[in-house]
Amino acid sequence: MSDTTQKQPSLLKQPSSVWAIAFACMVSFMGIGLVDPILPAISRALEASQSQTMLLFTSYLFITGLAMFFTSWVSGHIGVKKTLVVGLVLIVVFAALAGASADVNQILGFRAGWGLGNALFLSTALAAIVGAASGGSRQAIVLYEAALGIGMAVGPLLGGALGTLSWRGPFFGTAALMAIALIAIVAFLRLPKDVPAPAKISIAASFRALRNPALLALSITALFYNFGFFVLLAYTPFPLEAAAKAMGMEFGATELGFVFFGWGLALAITSVIVAPPATRRFGLRPVLFTMLAALAILLGLMAIFHAQLGALIVLVVIAGLVLGIMNTALTEAVMEATDLPRNVASSTYSGVRFLGGAVAPAVAGPLATAAGAAAPYWLGAGAVVVAIVVLILAGHKLSHIGTVHETREEVVQDVLVGDA
């Protein structure tokens, strides 16, 4: 404890480089939930089906997942700053193009380009902020952590606010904010000369990493878990709007934005404040099993109460609490499970995880049309149960995780690397 009282640079007294990266991180994390409140509006304005509109998540996540397998190789060859700049340029260009689209298919293509930019940027941002921050890695981690939480919470709120003007508003808003962040990073980012360059790794390193049984098991667990996660995130705006309409209520982008602001805030709070002490006290595997079981139950309840507006809103926010703990615990488990380099393990795990998220929206829309509004939630719950089964079957490969815990600072750093 004594080290915390030692004189060290203030958290707020950081170089301009750090604030530029932190701002860019916040906006980038906003992009994950930004389109959620405007999905029904896009569907109406462009005469697209629910299934077509939810593919906005699929194209974004699929390309993000594929790109994650190669981001460590890219940053190792062109450097941190260039990787950040390339990622930001792609986000600005494709977010603006998405806002200018004439039909939903164009948006789908541009969201894919956006996903590529996001993968390049986020995979490098933590390394950049650690290198630029004063006061060591602890100060950098706190700032990155704050940017993640604010972005996840504010994204749906901003999407809802701009979405009241037009469904194009959130896309143009993101492009403008990211353009400011790009200018700031080009102008102000100066990494210290003593920061080592990223290690050059093989382009196939992430694929070879899947030969590790523990990483493979956790990656498959994450794939099925993320299926349930994105059924909730991508599909829920439509049942919410339908439930409100049945009650004679208007439930537009603003209202959806507030619901998912509550979800994002709950996720951010538990991932940062609740999850680290919970995993240290109860162990990683018990926390993983408990949160997966809780998520399966919540998805089942959403299937049952999908037509009841108040119940569905409460369940969405409660799910945010569960998802925050689960994300942290699962990423920590990945970091503890192998002796692979952290950047390789995290990019491999993130790639598989995002691919699971990409499949969910593509399946949820057609399933709802064919089998009813509750069916996607039941399928999501089933996928989470499969994740539990995989975790049970892989028990002998994961018996070592959670036996030796890192400090809170190291745990948070691992989690942020995995989230990126």
mmCIF file of C-alpha atoms in Angstrom, residues 58-364:
data_model
loop_
_atom_site.group_PDB
_atom_site.id
_atom_site.type_symbol
_atom_site.label_atom_id
_atom_site.label_comp_id
_atom_site.label_asym_id
_atom_site.label_seq_id
_atom_site.Cartn_x
_atom_site.Cartn_y
_atom_site.Cartn_z
ATOM 1 C CA THR A 58 -22.232 -8.716 -38.649
ATOM 2 C CA SER A 59 -20.161 -6.943 -41.303
ATOM 3 C CA TYR A 60 -18.429 -4.813 -38.660
ATOM 4 C CA LEU A 61 -17.654 -7.674 -36.274
ATOM 5 C CA PHE A 62 -16.696 -10.193 -38.957
ATOM 6 C CA ILE A 63 -14.009 -7.945 -40.436
ATOM 7 C CA THR A 64 -12.887 -6.842 -36.960
ATOM 8 C CA GLY A 65 -12.511 -10.483 -35.950
ATOM 9 C CA LEU A 66 -10.536 -11.451 -39.048
ATOM 10 C CA ALA A 67 -8.305 -8.381 -38.751
ATOM 11 C CA MET A 68 -7.508 -9.165 -35.109
ATOM 12 C CA PHE A 69 -5.535 -12.211 -36.274
ATOM 13 C CA PHE A 70 -3.106 -9.914 -38.092
ATOM 14 C CA THR A 71 -2.955 -6.677 -36.072
ATOM 15 C CA SER A 72 0.088 -7.705 -33.982
ATOM 16 C CA TRP A 73 1.940 -8.518 -37.199
ATOM 17 C CA VAL A 74 1.000 -5.130 -38.717
ATOM 18 C CA SER A 75 2.057 -3.061 -35.693
ATOM 19 C CA GLY A 76 5.286 -5.044 -35.460
ATOM 20 C CA HIS A 77 6.188 -4.079 -39.017
ATOM 21 C CA ILE A 78 5.023 -0.457 -39.351
ATOM 22 C CA GLY A 79 5.109 0.712 -35.722
ATOM 23 C CA VAL A 80 2.565 1.893 -33.161
ATOM 24 C CA LYS A 81 1.909 5.425 -34.408
ATOM 25 C CA LYS A 82 1.492 4.449 -38.051
ATOM 26 C CA THR A 83 -0.897 1.647 -37.083
ATOM 27 C CA LEU A 84 -2.965 4.088 -35.016
ATOM 28 C CA VAL A 85 -3.086 6.615 -37.843
ATOM 29 C CA VAL A 86 -4.039 4.043 -40.498
ATOM 30 C CA GLY A 87 -6.794 2.697 -38.240
ATOM 31 C CA LEU A 88 -8.194 6.174 -37.544
ATOM 32 C CA VAL A 89 -8.120 7.175 -41.211
ATOM 33 C CA LEU A 90 -10.115 4.065 -42.107
ATOM 34 C CA ILE A 91 -12.677 4.760 -39.376
ATOM 35 C CA VAL A 92 -13.153 8.396 -40.462
ATOM 36 C CA VAL A 93 -13.532 7.523 -44.135
ATOM 37 C CA PHE A 94 -15.865 4.567 -43.713
ATOM 38 C CA ALA A 95 -18.023 6.139 -40.993
ATOM 39 C CA ALA A 96 -18.601 9.157 -43.247
ATOM 40 C CA LEU A 97 -19.353 6.925 -46.235
ATOM 41 C CA ALA A 98 -21.839 4.943 -44.124
ATOM 42 C CA GLY A 99 -23.634 8.184 -43.278
ATOM 43 C CA ALA A 100 -23.817 9.128 -46.966
ATOM 44 C CA SER A 101 -25.124 5.715 -48.074
ATOM 45 C CA ALA A 102 -28.187 5.388 -50.268
ATOM 46 C CA ASP A 103 -29.191 1.883 -49.172
ATOM 47 C CA VAL A 104 -28.521 -0.644 -46.454
ATOM 48 C CA ASN A 105 -26.153 -2.748 -48.576
ATOM 49 C CA GLN A 106 -23.812 0.221 -48.946
ATOM 50 C CA ILE A 107 -23.807 0.729 -45.183
ATOM 51 C CA LEU A 108 -22.963 -2.945 -44.708
ATOM 52 C CA GLY A 109 -19.887 -2.602 -46.895
ATOM 53 C CA PHE A 110 -18.732 0.589 -45.222
ATOM 54 C CA ARG A 111 -19.255 -0.867 -41.735
ATOM 55 C CA ALA A 112 -16.842 -3.633 -42.745
ATOM 56 C CA GLY A 113 -14.187 -1.034 -43.547
ATOM 57 C CA TRP A 114 -14.958 0.662 -40.246
ATOM 58 C CA GLY A 115 -14.369 -2.649 -38.475
ATOM 59 C CA LEU A 116 -10.937 -3.008 -40.082
ATOM 60 C CA GLY A 117 -9.961 0.452 -38.885
ATOM 61 C CA ASN A 118 -11.244 -0.236 -35.392
ATOM 62 C CA ALA A 119 -9.245 -3.475 -35.141
ATOM 63 C CA LEU A 120 -6.017 -1.723 -36.144
ATOM 64 C CA PHE A 121 -6.605 1.203 -33.806
ATOM 65 C CA LEU A 122 -7.784 -0.596 -30.675
ATOM 66 C CA SER A 123 -5.180 -3.344 -30.883
ATOM 67 C CA THR A 124 -2.449 -0.688 -30.697
ATOM 68 C CA ALA A 125 -3.984 1.997 -28.472
ATOM 69 C CA LEU A 126 -3.085 0.444 -25.114
ATOM 70 C CA ALA A 127 0.574 0.066 -26.069
ATOM 71 C CA ALA A 128 0.616 3.674 -27.246
ATOM 72 C CA ILE A 129 -0.971 5.111 -24.121
ATOM 73 C CA VAL A 130 1.351 3.094 -21.870
ATOM 74 C CA GLY A 131 4.340 4.414 -23.793
ATOM 75 C CA ALA A 132 3.202 8.030 -23.672
ATOM 76 C CA ALA A 133 1.774 8.346 -20.130
ATOM 77 C CA SER A 134 3.673 9.829 -17.219
ATOM 78 C CA GLY A 135 3.617 7.984 -13.906
ATOM 79 C CA GLY A 136 4.085 4.475 -15.319
ATOM 80 C CA SER A 137 1.659 1.856 -16.525
ATOM 81 C CA ARG A 138 -0.795 2.334 -13.647
ATOM 82 C CA GLN A 139 -1.651 5.867 -14.770
ATOM 83 C CA ALA A 140 -1.978 4.704 -18.366
ATOM 84 C CA ILE A 141 -4.246 1.807 -17.426
ATOM 85 C CA VAL A 142 -6.595 4.025 -15.418
ATOM 86 C CA LEU A 143 -6.923 6.441 -18.327
ATOM 87 C CA TYR A 144 -7.538 3.662 -20.851
ATOM 88 C CA GLU A 145 -10.000 2.065 -18.467
ATOM 89 C CA ALA A 146 -11.883 5.358 -18.114
ATOM 90 C CA ALA A 147 -11.995 5.830 -21.892
ATOM 91 C CA LEU A 148 -13.391 2.305 -22.347
ATOM 92 C CA GLY A 149 -16.128 2.815 -19.744
ATOM 93 C CA ILE A 150 -17.176 6.253 -20.963
ATOM 94 C CA GLY A 151 -17.209 5.123 -24.582
ATOM 95 C CA MET A 152 -19.289 2.002 -23.949
ATOM 96 C CA ALA A 153 -21.827 3.968 -21.903
ATOM 97 C CA VAL A 154 -22.037 7.153 -23.979
ATOM 98 C CA GLY A 155 -22.078 5.467 -27.408
ATOM 99 C CA PRO A 156 -25.757 4.432 -27.319
ATOM 100 C CA LEU A 157 -26.719 7.765 -25.711
ATOM 101 C CA LEU A 158 -24.999 9.759 -28.455
ATOM 102 C CA GLY A 159 -26.441 7.460 -31.098
ATOM 103 C CA GLY A 160 -29.908 8.071 -29.703
ATOM 104 C CA ALA A 161 -29.459 11.850 -29.536
ATOM 105 C CA LEU A 162 -28.076 12.213 -33.064
ATOM 106 C CA GLY A 163 -30.516 9.599 -34.313
ATOM 107 C CA THR A 164 -33.460 11.881 -33.486
ATOM 108 C CA LEU A 165 -32.190 14.242 -36.194
ATOM 109 C CA SER A 166 -31.535 11.531 -38.777
ATOM 110 C CA TRP A 167 -30.305 7.948 -38.865
ATOM 111 C CA ARG A 168 -27.266 9.400 -40.654
ATOM 112 C CA GLY A 169 -26.387 11.585 -37.667
ATOM 113 C CA PRO A 170 -24.480 8.995 -35.572
ATOM 114 C CA PHE A 171 -22.306 8.019 -38.544
ATOM 115 C CA PHE A 172 -21.359 11.596 -39.409
ATOM 116 C CA GLY A 173 -20.904 12.388 -35.714
ATOM 117 C CA THR A 174 -18.454 9.523 -35.296
ATOM 118 C CA ALA A 175 -16.540 10.545 -38.426
ATOM 119 C CA ALA A 176 -16.226 14.123 -37.154
ATOM 120 C CA LEU A 177 -15.068 13.094 -33.667
ATOM 121 C CA MET A 178 -12.578 10.587 -35.041
ATOM 122 C CA ALA A 179 -11.243 13.182 -37.473
ATOM 123 C CA ILE A 180 -10.520 15.451 -34.500
ATOM 124 C CA ALA A 181 -8.811 12.532 -32.743
ATOM 125 C CA LEU A 182 -6.767 11.776 -35.888
ATOM 126 C CA ILE A 183 -5.552 15.369 -36.126
ATOM 127 C CA ALA A 184 -4.683 15.366 -32.424
ATOM 128 C CA ILE A 185 -2.665 12.139 -32.686
ATOM 129 C CA VAL A 186 -0.792 13.255 -35.801
ATOM 130 C CA ALA A 187 -0.002 16.599 -34.173
ATOM 131 C CA PHE A 188 0.709 15.582 -30.581
ATOM 132 C CA LEU A 189 1.657 11.915 -30.323
ATOM 133 C CA ARG A 190 5.322 11.649 -29.468
ATOM 134 C CA LEU A 191 6.320 8.286 -28.034
ATOM 135 C CA PRO A 192 9.430 8.374 -25.792
ATOM 136 C CA LYS A 193 12.579 7.250 -27.593
ATOM 137 C CA ASP A 194 13.274 4.609 -24.940
ATOM 138 C CA VAL A 195 10.000 2.740 -25.642
ATOM 139 C CA PRO A 196 10.920 -0.484 -27.472
ATOM 140 C CA ALA A 197 9.386 -1.115 -30.868
ATOM 141 C CA PRO A 198 6.744 -3.856 -31.013
ATOM 142 C CA ALA A 199 8.275 -7.272 -31.528
ATOM 143 C CA LYS A 200 8.009 -8.565 -35.084
ATOM 144 C CA ILE A 201 6.047 -11.780 -35.166
ATOM 145 C CA SER A 202 5.025 -14.194 -37.880
ATOM 146 C CA ILE A 203 1.856 -13.407 -39.809
ATOM 147 C CA ALA A 204 0.616 -16.905 -38.895
ATOM 148 C CA ALA A 205 1.371 -16.589 -35.163
ATOM 149 C CA SER A 206 -2.270 -16.086 -34.136
ATOM 150 C CA PHE A 207 -3.420 -19.130 -36.108
ATOM 151 C CA ARG A 208 -0.663 -21.290 -34.660
ATOM 152 C CA ALA A 209 -1.669 -20.132 -31.196
ATOM 153 C CA LEU A 210 -4.940 -22.059 -31.546
ATOM 154 C CA ARG A 211 -2.918 -25.277 -31.262
ATOM 155 C CA ASN A 212 -2.681 -24.502 -27.557
ATOM 156 C CA PRO A 213 -5.507 -26.577 -25.976
ATOM 157 C CA ALA A 214 -6.276 -24.081 -23.201
ATOM 158 C CA LEU A 215 -6.463 -21.103 -25.567
ATOM 159 C CA LEU A 216 -8.562 -23.086 -28.044
ATOM 160 C CA ALA A 217 -11.034 -24.099 -25.312
ATOM 161 C CA LEU A 218 -11.399 -20.554 -24.003
ATOM 162 C CA SER A 219 -11.705 -19.148 -27.514
ATOM 163 C CA ILE A 220 -14.549 -21.562 -28.336
ATOM 164 C CA THR A 221 -16.196 -20.656 -25.022
ATOM 165 C CA ALA A 222 -15.917 -16.989 -25.981
ATOM 166 C CA LEU A 223 -17.349 -17.664 -29.446
ATOM 167 C CA PHE A 224 -20.589 -19.140 -28.051
ATOM 168 C CA TYR A 225 -20.750 -16.589 -25.230
ATOM 169 C CA ASN A 226 -20.393 -13.727 -27.709
ATOM 170 C CA PHE A 227 -23.201 -15.219 -29.765
ATOM 171 C CA GLY A 228 -25.498 -14.702 -26.781
ATOM 172 C CA PHE A 229 -23.994 -11.264 -26.096
ATOM 173 C CA PHE A 230 -24.747 -9.953 -29.589
ATOM 174 C CA VAL A 231 -28.187 -11.524 -29.782
ATOM 175 C CA LEU A 232 -28.945 -9.261 -26.845
ATOM 176 C CA LEU A 233 -27.173 -6.187 -28.233
ATOM 177 C CA ALA A 234 -28.157 -6.330 -31.911
ATOM 178 C CA TYR A 235 -31.644 -7.851 -31.731
ATOM 179 C CA THR A 236 -33.173 -6.255 -28.617
ATOM 180 C CA PRO A 237 -33.967 -2.802 -30.134
ATOM 181 C CA PHE A 238 -36.660 -4.425 -32.272
ATOM 182 C CA PRO A 239 -38.588 -6.201 -29.460
ATOM 183 C CA LEU A 240 -38.294 -3.020 -27.363
ATOM 184 C CA GLU A 241 -39.854 -0.945 -30.127
ATOM 185 C CA ALA A 242 -42.566 -3.563 -30.750
ATOM 186 C CA ALA A 243 -43.434 -3.812 -27.041
ATOM 187 C CA ALA A 244 -43.727 -0.030 -26.786
ATOM 188 C CA LYS A 245 -45.880 0.133 -29.916
ATOM 189 C CA ALA A 246 -48.240 -2.481 -28.462
ATOM 190 C CA MET A 247 -48.697 -0.160 -25.458
ATOM 191 C CA GLY A 248 -49.387 2.821 -27.726
ATOM 192 C CA MET A 249 -46.029 4.432 -26.896
ATOM 193 C CA GLU A 250 -43.465 6.062 -29.139
ATOM 194 C CA PHE A 251 -40.074 4.436 -28.540
ATOM 195 C CA GLY A 252 -37.564 5.990 -30.878
ATOM 196 C CA ALA A 253 -33.819 6.514 -31.004
ATOM 197 C CA THR A 254 -33.695 8.651 -27.865
ATOM 198 C CA GLU A 255 -35.502 6.104 -25.707
ATOM 199 C CA LEU A 256 -33.420 3.233 -27.076
ATOM 200 C CA GLY A 257 -30.312 5.304 -26.431
ATOM 201 C CA PHE A 258 -31.210 5.705 -22.753
ATOM 202 C CA VAL A 259 -31.871 1.968 -22.360
ATOM 203 C CA PHE A 260 -28.511 1.002 -23.810
ATOM 204 C CA PHE A 261 -26.793 3.816 -21.937
ATOM 205 C CA GLY A 262 -27.971 2.051 -18.768
ATOM 206 C CA TRP A 263 -26.704 -1.238 -20.189
ATOM 207 C CA GLY A 264 -23.306 0.213 -21.103
ATOM 208 C CA LEU A 265 -22.899 1.988 -17.781
ATOM 209 C CA ALA A 266 -23.696 -1.223 -15.881
ATOM 210 C CA LEU A 267 -21.199 -3.145 -18.024
ATOM 211 C CA ALA A 268 -18.470 -0.558 -17.492
ATOM 212 C CA ILE A 269 -18.953 -0.415 -13.713
ATOM 213 C CA THR A 270 -18.867 -4.151 -13.097
ATOM 214 C CA SER A 271 -16.008 -4.832 -15.505
ATOM 215 C CA VAL A 272 -13.756 -2.361 -13.710
ATOM 216 C CA ILE A 273 -14.956 -2.284 -10.086
ATOM 217 C CA VAL A 274 -16.657 -5.621 -9.376
ATOM 218 C CA ALA A 275 -14.923 -8.204 -11.562
ATOM 219 C CA PRO A 276 -11.270 -7.946 -10.385
ATOM 220 C CA PRO A 277 -12.035 -8.444 -6.661
ATOM 221 C CA ALA A 278 -14.636 -11.128 -7.468
ATOM 222 C CA THR A 279 -12.169 -13.214 -9.471
ATOM 223 C CA ARG A 280 -9.519 -12.861 -6.778
ATOM 224 C CA ARG A 281 -11.906 -13.890 -4.011
ATOM 225 C CA PHE A 282 -13.890 -16.685 -5.674
ATOM 226 C CA GLY A 283 -11.553 -17.794 -8.473
ATOM 227 C CA LEU A 284 -11.842 -17.485 -12.213
ATOM 228 C CA ARG A 285 -13.703 -20.668 -13.067
ATOM 229 C CA PRO A 286 -16.476 -20.249 -10.460
ATOM 230 C CA VAL A 287 -17.042 -16.686 -11.656
ATOM 231 C CA LEU A 288 -17.124 -17.807 -15.304
ATOM 232 C CA PHE A 289 -19.656 -20.562 -14.615
ATOM 233 C CA THR A 290 -21.833 -18.269 -12.487
ATOM 234 C CA MET A 291 -21.929 -15.432 -15.020
ATOM 235 C CA LEU A 292 -22.582 -17.751 -17.959
ATOM 236 C CA ALA A 293 -25.449 -19.376 -16.076
ATOM 237 C CA ALA A 294 -26.834 -15.948 -15.151
ATOM 238 C CA LEU A 295 -26.671 -14.804 -18.781
ATOM 239 C CA ALA A 296 -28.444 -17.949 -20.014
ATOM 240 C CA ILE A 297 -31.220 -17.343 -17.465
ATOM 241 C CA LEU A 298 -31.523 -13.668 -18.436
ATOM 242 C CA LEU A 299 -31.808 -14.528 -22.133
ATOM 243 C CA GLY A 300 -34.465 -17.092 -21.272
ATOM 244 C CA LEU A 301 -36.382 -14.454 -19.307
ATOM 245 C CA MET A 302 -36.099 -12.065 -22.257
ATOM 246 C CA ALA A 303 -37.664 -14.744 -24.432
ATOM 247 C CA ILE A 304 -40.545 -15.084 -21.972
ATOM 248 C CA PHE A 305 -41.068 -11.346 -21.379
ATOM 249 C CA HIS A 306 -40.087 -10.005 -24.821
ATOM 250 C CA ALA A 307 -43.501 -8.340 -25.222
ATOM 251 C CA GLN A 308 -43.406 -6.538 -21.851
ATOM 252 C CA LEU A 309 -41.545 -3.257 -22.192
ATOM 253 C CA GLY A 310 -40.708 -2.594 -18.534
ATOM 254 C CA ALA A 311 -39.488 -6.126 -17.877
ATOM 255 C CA LEU A 312 -37.345 -6.166 -21.020
ATOM 256 C CA ILE A 313 -35.669 -2.853 -20.119
ATOM 257 C CA VAL A 314 -34.835 -4.087 -16.606
ATOM 258 C CA LEU A 315 -33.447 -7.351 -17.974
ATOM 259 C CA VAL A 316 -31.229 -5.499 -20.480
ATOM 260 C CA VAL A 317 -29.665 -3.350 -17.736
ATOM 261 C CA ILE A 318 -29.178 -6.347 -15.419
ATOM 262 C CA ALA A 319 -27.526 -8.193 -18.306
ATOM 263 C CA GLY A 320 -25.034 -5.332 -18.537
ATOM 264 C CA LEU A 321 -23.948 -6.055 -14.956
ATOM 265 C CA VAL A 322 -23.389 -9.723 -15.804
ATOM 266 C CA LEU A 323 -21.625 -9.060 -19.101
ATOM 267 C CA GLY A 324 -19.137 -6.675 -17.496
ATOM 268 C CA ILE A 325 -18.000 -9.295 -15.006
ATOM 269 C CA MET A 326 -17.976 -12.026 -17.646
ATOM 270 C CA ASN A 327 -15.870 -10.049 -20.124
ATOM 271 C CA THR A 328 -13.249 -9.300 -17.495
ATOM 272 C CA ALA A 329 -13.116 -12.835 -16.073
ATOM 273 C CA LEU A 330 -12.926 -14.509 -19.487
ATOM 274 C CA THR A 331 -10.148 -12.245 -20.728
ATOM 275 C CA GLU A 332 -8.208 -12.720 -17.506
ATOM 276 C CA ALA A 333 -8.586 -16.484 -17.926
ATOM 277 C CA VAL A 334 -7.145 -16.257 -21.447
ATOM 278 C CA MET A 335 -4.148 -14.307 -20.157
ATOM 279 C CA GLU A 336 -3.476 -16.826 -17.386
ATOM 280 C CA ALA A 337 -4.091 -19.962 -19.413
ATOM 281 C CA THR A 338 -1.006 -19.953 -21.653
ATOM 282 C CA ASP A 339 2.597 -18.842 -21.774
ATOM 283 C CA LEU A 340 2.119 -17.357 -25.244
ATOM 284 C CA PRO A 341 3.028 -13.683 -25.761
ATOM 285 C CA ARG A 342 0.149 -11.566 -24.499
ATOM 286 C CA ASN A 343 -0.418 -9.738 -27.768
ATOM 287 C CA VAL A 344 -0.635 -13.030 -29.674
ATOM 288 C CA ALA A 345 -2.952 -14.706 -27.155
ATOM 289 C CA SER A 346 -5.246 -11.675 -26.921
ATOM 290 C CA SER A 347 -5.473 -11.071 -30.673
ATOM 291 C CA THR A 348 -6.217 -14.770 -31.296
ATOM 292 C CA TYR A 349 -8.886 -14.898 -28.603
ATOM 293 C CA SER A 350 -10.400 -11.575 -29.730
ATOM 294 C CA GLY A 351 -10.519 -12.739 -33.346
ATOM 295 C CA VAL A 352 -12.469 -15.904 -32.532
ATOM 296 C CA ARG A 353 -14.687 -14.043 -30.069
ATOM 297 C CA PHE A 354 -15.679 -11.354 -32.586
ATOM 298 C CA LEU A 355 -16.489 -13.986 -35.195
ATOM 299 C CA GLY A 356 -19.010 -15.477 -32.767
ATOM 300 C CA GLY A 357 -20.543 -12.033 -32.355
ATOM 301 C CA ALA A 358 -20.717 -11.608 -36.126
ATOM 302 C CA VAL A 359 -22.830 -14.730 -36.604
ATOM 303 C CA ALA A 360 -25.498 -13.804 -34.015
ATOM 304 C CA PRO A 361 -27.150 -10.841 -35.801
ATOM 305 C CA ALA A 362 -27.112 -12.713 -39.111
ATOM 306 C CA VAL A 363 -29.062 -15.576 -37.535
ATOM 307 C CA ALA A 364 -31.354 -13.630 -35.170
#
